mmCIF file of C-alpha atoms in Angstrom:
data_model
loop_
_atom_site.group_PDB
_atom_site.id
_atom_site.type_symbol
_atom_site.label_atom_id
_atom_site.label_comp_id
_atom_site.label_asym_id
_atom_site.label_seq_id
_atom_site.Cartn_x
_atom_site.Cartn_y
_atom_site.Cartn_z
ATOM 1 C CA UNK O 1 95.753 23.455 -29.435
ATOM 2 C CA UNK O 2 97.592 26.753 -30.380
ATOM 3 C CA UNK O 3 101.578 26.529 -31.247
ATOM 4 C CA UNK O 4 103.451 27.634 -27.843
ATOM 5 C CA UNK O 5 105.464 30.868 -28.308
ATOM 6 C CA UNK O 6 109.432 30.553 -28.038
ATOM 7 C CA UNK O 7 111.014 34.139 -28.739
ATOM 8 C CA UNK O 8 112.846 33.521 -31.920
ATOM 9 C CA UNK O 9 110.718 36.670 -33.376
ATOM 10 C CA UNK O 10 112.671 38.553 -31.249
ATOM 11 C CA UNK O 11 116.164 37.858 -33.490
ATOM 12 C CA UNK O 12 115.917 40.888 -35.553
ATOM 13 C CA UNK O 13 115.404 43.395 -32.403
ATOM 14 C CA UNK O 14 118.550 41.428 -30.795
ATOM 15 C CA UNK O 15 120.876 41.807 -34.029
ATOM 16 C CA UNK O 16 119.370 45.599 -34.320
ATOM 17 C CA UNK O 17 120.761 46.593 -31.139
ATOM 18 C CA UNK O 18 123.891 44.987 -31.638
ATOM 19 C CA UNK O 19 124.320 46.592 -34.812
ATOM 20 C CA UNK O 20 123.498 50.160 -33.315
ATOM 21 C CA UNK O 21 125.687 49.598 -30.109
ATOM 22 C CA UNK O 22 128.919 48.573 -32.486
ATOM 23 C CA UNK O 23 127.973 51.175 -34.830
ATOM 24 C CA UNK O 24 128.761 51.281 -38.700
ATOM 25 C CA UNK O 25 131.641 51.751 -40.553
ATOM 26 C CA UNK O 26 131.453 52.883 -44.191
ATOM 27 C CA UNK O 27 134.658 53.870 -46.280
ATOM 28 C CA UNK O 28 133.507 56.299 -49.972
ATOM 29 C CA UNK O 29 135.998 57.203 -52.402
ATOM 30 C CA UNK O 30 135.488 60.290 -54.460
ATOM 31 C CA UNK O 31 137.272 60.619 -58.015
ATOM 32 C CA UNK O 32 137.498 62.852 -60.995
ATOM 33 C CA UNK O 33 138.833 65.778 -62.855
ATOM 34 C CA UNK O 34 139.266 69.173 -60.085
ATOM 35 C CA UNK O 35 136.431 71.499 -60.269
ATOM 36 C CA UNK O 36 133.331 69.236 -60.643
ATOM 37 C CA UNK O 37 132.265 70.062 -57.197
ATOM 38 C CA UNK O 38 133.289 66.893 -55.503
ATOM 39 C CA UNK O 39 133.804 68.385 -52.069
ATOM 40 C CA UNK O 40 130.597 70.357 -52.099
ATOM 41 C CA UNK O 41 128.606 67.175 -52.845
ATOM 42 C CA UNK O 42 130.022 65.280 -50.554
ATOM 43 C CA UNK O 43 129.506 68.279 -47.730
ATOM 44 C CA UNK O 44 125.968 68.360 -49.020
ATOM 45 C CA UNK O 45 125.219 64.673 -48.967
ATOM 46 C CA UNK O 46 126.424 64.517 -45.294
ATOM 47 C CA UNK O 47 125.569 67.624 -43.791
ATOM 48 C CA UNK O 48 129.418 68.456 -42.390
ATOM 49 C CA UNK O 49 132.447 69.931 -43.826
ATOM 50 C CA UNK O 50 135.107 68.080 -44.400
ATOM 51 C CA UNK O 51 137.094 70.109 -46.360
ATOM 52 C CA UNK O 52 137.210 72.879 -43.668
ATOM 53 C CA UNK O 53 141.100 72.823 -43.518
ATOM 54 C CA UNK O 54 141.716 71.864 -47.195
ATOM 55 C CA UNK O 55 144.257 74.536 -49.221
ATOM 56 C CA UNK O 56 143.804 74.411 -52.792
ATOM 57 C CA UNK O 57 146.410 75.115 -55.107
ATOM 58 C CA UNK O 58 146.752 77.678 -57.679
ATOM 59 C CA UNK O 59 146.272 77.031 -61.366
ATOM 60 C CA UNK O 60 149.996 76.487 -62.215
ATOM 61 C CA UNK O 61 150.558 74.423 -59.522
ATOM 62 C CA UNK O 62 147.717 72.149 -60.634
ATOM 63 C CA UNK O 63 149.743 71.695 -64.104
ATOM 64 C CA UNK O 64 152.622 69.825 -62.523
ATOM 65 C CA UNK O 65 150.447 68.155 -59.449
ATOM 66 C CA UNK O 66 150.121 64.684 -58.942
ATOM 67 C CA UNK O 67 147.828 62.495 -57.510
ATOM 68 C CA UNK O 68 147.834 62.370 -54.182
ATOM 69 C CA UNK O 69 145.425 60.032 -51.860
ATOM 70 C CA UNK O 70 143.895 61.837 -48.696
ATOM 71 C CA UNK O 71 141.783 60.066 -46.008
ATOM 72 C CA UNK O 72 139.783 62.182 -43.913
ATOM 73 C CA UNK O 73 137.139 60.702 -41.199
ATOM 74 C CA UNK O 74 134.011 61.982 -39.534
ATOM 75 C CA UNK O 75 131.719 60.359 -37.033
ATOM 76 C CA UNK O 76 128.047 60.857 -37.879
ATOM 77 C CA UNK O 77 125.271 60.230 -35.477
ATOM 78 C CA UNK O 78 121.584 60.588 -36.103
ATOM 79 C CA UNK O 79 118.920 59.200 -34.237
ATOM 80 C CA UNK O 80 121.231 57.099 -31.814
ATOM 81 C CA UNK O 81 122.897 55.604 -35.222
ATOM 82 C CA UNK O 82 126.590 55.545 -35.891
ATOM 83 C CA UNK O 83 128.267 56.124 -38.978
ATOM 84 C CA UNK O 84 132.136 56.133 -38.842
ATOM 85 C CA UNK O 85 132.298 57.757 -42.443
ATOM 86 C CA UNK O 86 136.215 57.366 -43.918
ATOM 87 C CA UNK O 87 136.421 59.446 -46.966
ATOM 88 C CA UNK O 88 139.382 58.943 -49.660
ATOM 89 C CA UNK O 89 139.561 61.494 -51.959
ATOM 90 C CA UNK O 90 142.185 61.580 -55.074
ATOM 91 C CA UNK O 91 143.151 65.213 -55.766
ATOM 92 C CA UNK O 92 145.443 65.873 -58.388
ATOM 93 C CA UNK O 93 143.542 63.443 -61.066
ATOM 94 C CA UNK O 94 143.565 64.294 -64.409
ATOM 95 C CA UNK O 95 145.388 67.996 -63.616
ATOM 96 C CA UNK O 96 148.746 66.791 -64.859
ATOM 97 C CA UNK O 97 149.782 67.827 -68.638
ATOM 98 C CA UNK O 98 150.439 64.116 -68.853
ATOM 99 C CA UNK O 99 147.956 61.766 -67.402
ATOM 100 C CA UNK O 100 149.331 58.170 -68.434
ATOM 101 C CA UNK O 101 148.443 55.846 -65.891
ATOM 102 C CA UNK O 102 147.734 58.652 -63.011
ATOM 103 C CA UNK O 103 145.450 55.976 -61.710
ATOM 104 C CA UNK O 104 147.736 53.470 -60.608
ATOM 105 C CA UNK O 105 148.184 55.427 -57.267
ATOM 106 C CA UNK O 106 144.474 54.788 -56.499
ATOM 107 C CA UNK O 107 144.277 51.114 -57.752
ATOM 108 C CA UNK O 108 147.115 50.463 -55.888
ATOM 109 C CA UNK O 109 145.548 52.187 -52.769
ATOM 110 C CA UNK O 110 142.449 49.820 -52.874
ATOM 111 C CA UNK O 111 144.913 46.768 -53.238
ATOM 112 C CA UNK O 112 146.441 47.735 -49.929
ATOM 113 C CA UNK O 113 143.251 47.872 -48.122
ATOM 114 C CA UNK O 114 142.547 44.433 -49.318
ATOM 115 C CA UNK O 115 146.114 43.216 -48.600
ATOM 116 C CA UNK O 116 145.764 44.809 -44.854
ATOM 117 C CA UNK O 117 142.321 42.916 -44.432
ATOM 118 C CA UNK O 118 143.691 39.661 -45.617
ATOM 119 C CA UNK O 119 146.575 39.781 -42.981
ATOM 120 C CA UNK O 120 144.896 40.738 -40.550
ATOM 121 C CA UNK O 121 141.749 38.050 -41.456
ATOM 122 C CA UNK O 122 144.547 35.704 -41.305
ATOM 123 C CA UNK O 123 146.907 36.531 -37.927
ATOM 124 C CA UNK O 124 145.690 35.444 -34.132
ATOM 125 C CA UNK O 125 143.775 38.683 -33.333
ATOM 126 C CA UNK O 126 140.803 38.472 -35.830
ATOM 127 C CA UNK O 127 138.426 39.706 -33.012
ATOM 128 C CA UNK O 128 138.721 43.402 -33.945
ATOM 129 C CA UNK O 129 140.204 43.691 -37.663
ATOM 130 C CA UNK O 130 139.351 47.352 -38.975
ATOM 131 C CA UNK O 131 137.814 47.484 -42.325
ATOM 132 C CA UNK O 132 139.451 49.779 -44.400
ATOM 133 C CA UNK O 133 138.177 48.577 -47.457
ATOM 134 C CA UNK O 134 137.001 50.972 -50.058
ATOM 135 C CA UNK O 135 133.262 50.266 -50.369
ATOM 136 C CA UNK O 136 131.955 52.409 -52.897
ATOM 137 C CA UNK O 137 133.497 55.267 -55.538
ATOM 138 C CA UNK O 138 131.716 57.781 -56.589
ATOM 139 C CA UNK O 139 133.276 58.831 -60.018
ATOM 140 C CA UNK O 140 132.679 62.268 -60.951
ATOM 141 C CA UNK O 141 131.845 63.075 -64.807
ATOM 142 C CA UNK O 142 132.162 66.584 -66.747
ATOM 143 C CA UNK O 143 128.738 67.897 -67.920
ATOM 144 C CA UNK O 144 130.493 69.537 -71.023
ATOM 145 C CA UNK O 145 131.815 66.588 -72.534
ATOM 146 C CA UNK O 146 130.254 64.433 -75.240
ATOM 147 C CA UNK O 147 130.277 61.148 -72.534
ATOM 148 C CA UNK O 148 133.412 59.479 -70.521
ATOM 149 C CA UNK O 149 136.679 60.887 -71.874
ATOM 150 C CA UNK O 150 139.796 58.182 -72.549
ATOM 151 C CA UNK O 151 141.025 59.426 -69.315
ATOM 152 C CA UNK O 152 137.633 58.413 -67.820
ATOM 153 C CA UNK O 153 137.062 55.216 -69.327
ATOM 154 C CA UNK O 154 140.890 53.938 -68.130
ATOM 155 C CA UNK O 155 140.230 54.954 -64.755
ATOM 156 C CA UNK O 156 137.329 53.303 -64.742
ATOM 157 C CA UNK O 157 138.424 49.859 -66.498
ATOM 158 C CA UNK O 158 141.333 49.652 -63.962
ATOM 159 C CA UNK O 159 139.373 49.972 -60.650
ATOM 160 C CA UNK O 160 136.037 48.317 -61.793
ATOM 161 C CA UNK O 161 136.603 45.212 -60.478
ATOM 162 C CA UNK O 162 138.042 45.927 -57.320
ATOM 163 C CA UNK O 163 135.314 48.395 -56.206
ATOM 164 C CA UNK O 164 131.350 49.473 -56.444
ATOM 165 C CA UNK O 165 131.512 52.402 -59.038
ATOM 166 C CA UNK O 166 128.756 54.822 -58.924
ATOM 167 C CA UNK O 167 129.026 57.285 -61.368
ATOM 168 C CA UNK O 168 127.788 61.132 -61.105
ATOM 169 C CA UNK O 169 127.449 63.387 -63.623
ATOM 170 C CA UNK O 170 128.893 66.705 -61.857
ATOM 171 C CA UNK O 171 127.090 70.301 -61.987
ATOM 172 C CA UNK O 172 123.767 68.839 -63.775
ATOM 173 C CA UNK O 173 122.521 72.882 -63.728
ATOM 174 C CA UNK O 174 124.662 73.369 -66.442
ATOM 175 C CA UNK O 175 122.374 71.167 -69.041
ATOM 176 C CA UNK O 176 118.870 71.186 -69.947
ATOM 177 C CA UNK O 177 116.835 68.391 -69.140
ATOM 178 C CA UNK O 178 116.781 66.826 -72.592
ATOM 179 C CA UNK O 179 120.701 67.233 -72.480
ATOM 180 C CA UNK O 180 120.955 65.391 -69.524
ATOM 181 C CA UNK O 181 118.882 62.630 -70.663
ATOM 182 C CA UNK O 182 120.907 62.381 -73.857
ATOM 183 C CA UNK O 183 124.029 62.295 -71.716
ATOM 184 C CA UNK O 184 123.453 59.277 -69.787
ATOM 185 C CA UNK O 185 122.433 57.199 -72.495
ATOM 186 C CA UNK O 186 125.800 58.336 -73.876
ATOM 187 C CA UNK O 187 127.405 56.933 -71.060
ATOM 188 C CA UNK O 188 125.366 53.896 -70.176
ATOM 189 C CA UNK O 189 126.042 53.005 -74.050
ATOM 190 C CA UNK O 190 129.707 53.873 -73.534
ATOM 191 C CA UNK O 191 130.331 51.790 -70.324
ATOM 192 C CA UNK O 192 128.315 48.679 -71.779
ATOM 193 C CA UNK O 193 130.892 49.305 -75.002
ATOM 194 C CA UNK O 194 133.758 48.917 -72.822
ATOM 195 C CA UNK O 195 132.541 46.070 -70.682
ATOM 196 C CA UNK O 196 133.058 48.159 -67.556
ATOM 197 C CA UNK O 197 131.313 47.061 -64.823
ATOM 198 C CA UNK O 198 129.268 49.669 -62.286
ATOM 199 C CA UNK O 199 127.465 48.723 -59.118
ATOM 200 C CA UNK O 200 124.346 47.005 -60.373
ATOM 201 C CA UNK O 201 121.373 47.292 -57.795
ATOM 202 C CA UNK O 202 119.990 44.128 -56.350
ATOM 203 C CA UNK O 203 116.206 43.212 -57.196
ATOM 204 C CA UNK O 204 113.714 44.018 -54.828
ATOM 205 C CA UNK O 205 112.124 41.174 -52.351
ATOM 206 C CA UNK O 206 108.271 40.608 -53.222
ATOM 207 C CA UNK O 207 107.658 41.319 -50.121
ATOM 208 C CA UNK O 208 108.505 45.024 -49.888
ATOM 209 C CA UNK O 209 106.008 47.803 -50.109
ATOM 210 C CA UNK O 210 105.242 49.533 -53.597
ATOM 211 C CA UNK O 211 106.569 52.852 -52.462
ATOM 212 C CA UNK O 212 109.643 51.247 -52.489
ATOM 213 C CA UNK O 213 109.687 49.874 -55.136
ATOM 214 C CA UNK O 214 108.936 52.442 -57.045
ATOM 215 C CA UNK O 215 111.769 54.221 -55.179
ATOM 216 C CA UNK O 216 114.144 51.332 -56.349
ATOM 217 C CA UNK O 217 113.210 51.968 -59.802
ATOM 218 C CA UNK O 218 113.672 55.604 -59.693
ATOM 219 C CA UNK O 219 117.391 54.954 -58.718
ATOM 220 C CA UNK O 220 117.901 52.452 -61.290
ATOM 221 C CA UNK O 221 116.614 54.945 -64.226
ATOM 222 C CA UNK O 222 118.589 57.644 -62.850
ATOM 223 C CA UNK O 223 122.178 56.002 -63.309
ATOM 224 C CA UNK O 224 124.410 57.950 -63.880
ATOM 225 C CA UNK O 225 123.073 60.327 -61.046
ATOM 226 C CA UNK O 226 123.166 63.601 -62.386
ATOM 227 C CA UNK O 227 123.835 65.865 -59.163
ATOM 228 C CA UNK O 228 123.913 69.443 -57.926
ATOM 229 C CA UNK O 229 125.640 70.137 -54.793
ATOM 230 C CA UNK O 230 125.353 73.068 -52.082
ATOM 231 C CA UNK O 231 125.293 73.873 -48.323
ATOM 232 C CA UNK O 232 124.275 77.440 -49.412
ATOM 233 C CA UNK O 233 120.041 78.066 -47.401
ATOM 234 C CA UNK O 234 118.878 80.399 -50.115
ATOM 235 C CA UNK O 235 114.714 81.594 -50.948
ATOM 236 C CA UNK O 236 112.696 80.173 -53.171
ATOM 237 C CA UNK O 237 110.983 82.981 -54.677
ATOM 238 C CA UNK O 238 111.460 84.981 -51.200
ATOM 239 C CA UNK O 239 109.798 83.057 -49.196
ATOM 240 C CA UNK O 240 110.634 79.407 -48.827
ATOM 241 C CA UNK O 241 114.364 78.487 -47.567
ATOM 242 C CA UNK O 242 115.759 75.613 -49.847
ATOM 243 C CA UNK O 243 119.472 74.660 -50.285
ATOM 244 C CA UNK O 244 120.042 75.565 -53.329
ATOM 245 C CA UNK O 245 121.969 78.023 -55.942
ATOM 246 C CA UNK O 246 120.299 80.687 -56.975
ATOM 247 C CA UNK O 247 121.116 82.155 -60.519
ATOM 248 C CA UNK O 248 119.531 84.902 -62.619
ATOM 249 C CA UNK O 249 117.011 82.914 -64.412
ATOM 250 C CA UNK O 250 115.783 81.170 -61.030
ATOM 251 C CA UNK O 251 116.868 78.684 -58.367
ATOM 252 C CA UNK O 252 118.306 75.471 -58.836
ATOM 253 C CA UNK O 253 117.310 73.259 -55.487
ATOM 254 C CA UNK O 254 119.667 70.751 -54.562
ATOM 255 C CA UNK O 255 116.703 68.575 -53.156
ATOM 256 C CA UNK O 256 114.075 68.900 -55.643
ATOM 257 C CA UNK O 257 114.372 65.614 -57.592
ATOM 258 C CA UNK O 258 112.767 67.559 -60.775
ATOM 259 C CA UNK O 259 115.762 69.400 -60.143
ATOM 260 C CA UNK O 260 118.652 66.812 -60.013
ATOM 261 C CA UNK O 261 119.171 63.789 -58.815
ATOM 262 C CA UNK O 262 120.616 64.268 -55.740
ATOM 263 C CA UNK O 263 118.039 62.695 -53.545
ATOM 264 C CA UNK O 264 117.948 59.673 -55.086
ATOM 265 C CA UNK O 265 121.971 59.566 -54.347
ATOM 266 C CA UNK O 266 121.439 60.262 -51.238
ATOM 267 C CA UNK O 267 118.698 57.895 -50.615
ATOM 268 C CA UNK O 268 120.651 55.590 -52.200
ATOM 269 C CA UNK O 269 124.426 55.855 -50.229
ATOM 270 C CA UNK O 270 122.442 56.198 -47.052
ATOM 271 C CA UNK O 271 118.849 54.760 -46.506
ATOM 272 C CA UNK O 272 118.903 51.891 -48.727
ATOM 273 C CA UNK O 273 122.082 50.460 -49.782
ATOM 274 C CA UNK O 274 124.764 50.742 -47.619
ATOM 275 C CA UNK O 275 124.820 47.364 -46.361
ATOM 276 C CA UNK O 276 124.491 45.969 -49.750
ATOM 277 C CA UNK O 277 127.854 47.703 -51.500
ATOM 278 C CA UNK O 278 129.479 46.647 -48.214
ATOM 279 C CA UNK O 279 128.348 43.224 -48.553
ATOM 280 C CA UNK O 280 129.491 43.320 -52.126
ATOM 281 C CA UNK O 281 132.603 44.525 -51.145
ATOM 282 C CA UNK O 282 133.198 41.592 -48.995
ATOM 283 C CA UNK O 283 131.687 38.736 -51.102
ATOM 284 C CA UNK O 284 132.422 39.275 -54.360
ATOM 285 C CA UNK O 285 135.431 42.099 -54.785
ATOM 286 C CA UNK O 286 137.406 41.125 -52.123
ATOM 287 C CA UNK O 287 136.922 37.360 -51.927
ATOM 288 C CA UNK O 288 137.894 37.742 -55.546
ATOM 289 C CA UNK O 289 141.232 39.138 -54.631
ATOM 290 C CA UNK O 290 141.517 36.446 -51.674
ATOM 291 C CA UNK O 291 140.857 33.948 -54.193
ATOM 292 C CA UNK O 292 143.387 35.586 -56.542
ATOM 293 C CA UNK O 293 146.136 35.446 -53.769
ATOM 294 C CA UNK O 294 145.648 32.455 -52.938
ATOM 295 C CA UNK O 295 146.094 30.873 -56.563
ATOM 296 C CA UNK O 296 149.046 32.658 -56.898
ATOM 297 C CA UNK O 297 150.592 31.072 -53.201
ATOM 298 C CA UNK O 298 150.014 27.976 -54.795
ATOM 299 C CA UNK O 299 151.811 27.805 -57.433
ATOM 300 C CA UNK O 300 155.495 26.090 -57.506
ATOM 301 C CA UNK O 301 158.125 28.180 -55.685
ATOM 302 C CA UNK O 302 155.529 30.720 -55.021
ATOM 303 C CA UNK O 303 156.334 30.901 -51.179
ATOM 304 C CA UNK O 304 159.661 30.608 -51.430
ATOM 305 C CA UNK O 305 159.240 33.801 -53.736
ATOM 306 C CA UNK O 306 157.148 35.390 -51.058
ATOM 307 C CA UNK O 307 159.478 34.486 -48.149
ATOM 308 C CA UNK O 308 162.573 36.518 -50.029
ATOM 309 C CA UNK O 309 160.613 39.476 -49.995
#
């Protein structure tokens, strides 16, 4: 007798409908020195203009500018899927003459989001917790140096156990292909030497199709992503419209994988690893913070000190 059908096979569809109805929250931080095209790349990635009301300070004002934290939100809907994107920007990073400890406000901000989530999770109303934790940090690296600067190393070392770091080489159209590969290898070597942890791609499941496995391997090999951003539509050779940048020597196409890693970065952030970034944030980074808080409260006299604050 054939086995009767119960109906559990419909569970994935139930979960999918529930997730689509609820929507998705994702918080992305961008960091790096000014002038590396952070806002242009973000607008290119999400086909929106998150910076239309931004006022750029004069060069003289940047010398004394201190790092600030700016939060911008936008809801993006595509094919019935809603994503509430929160962008956390860090204008002023690395712009001062003295950049000592300029990353401390970023560390404090990330920890404050963990602290707020811990308070909400420990409260009475746990049903509607707002997740403002930073799920990913795109760190922009200058293409004009010889790898990571001391400031880059200090920032990454301060946040690498608190947020998923994805390093990107900005304005990659300033480099020749051989120069890009050499810079990538140099940065990978420095990250290893400094024992800085960046986001690790999960291994592919054995039942994934070959195209997905190939794309996943390409994304892993691309880190740090060498990117070019542009929202301008130009005509390549006078006929085909593409998003890119036109120079006297030719056109750089943003979405051409032979020109830069923009497609791999967008695919990773939007199509394949958004949920994994959230899970790593919750299961590893936040749990590490939560465990350290609980351990500190377990020490003798800790509760008395906390109550006196």
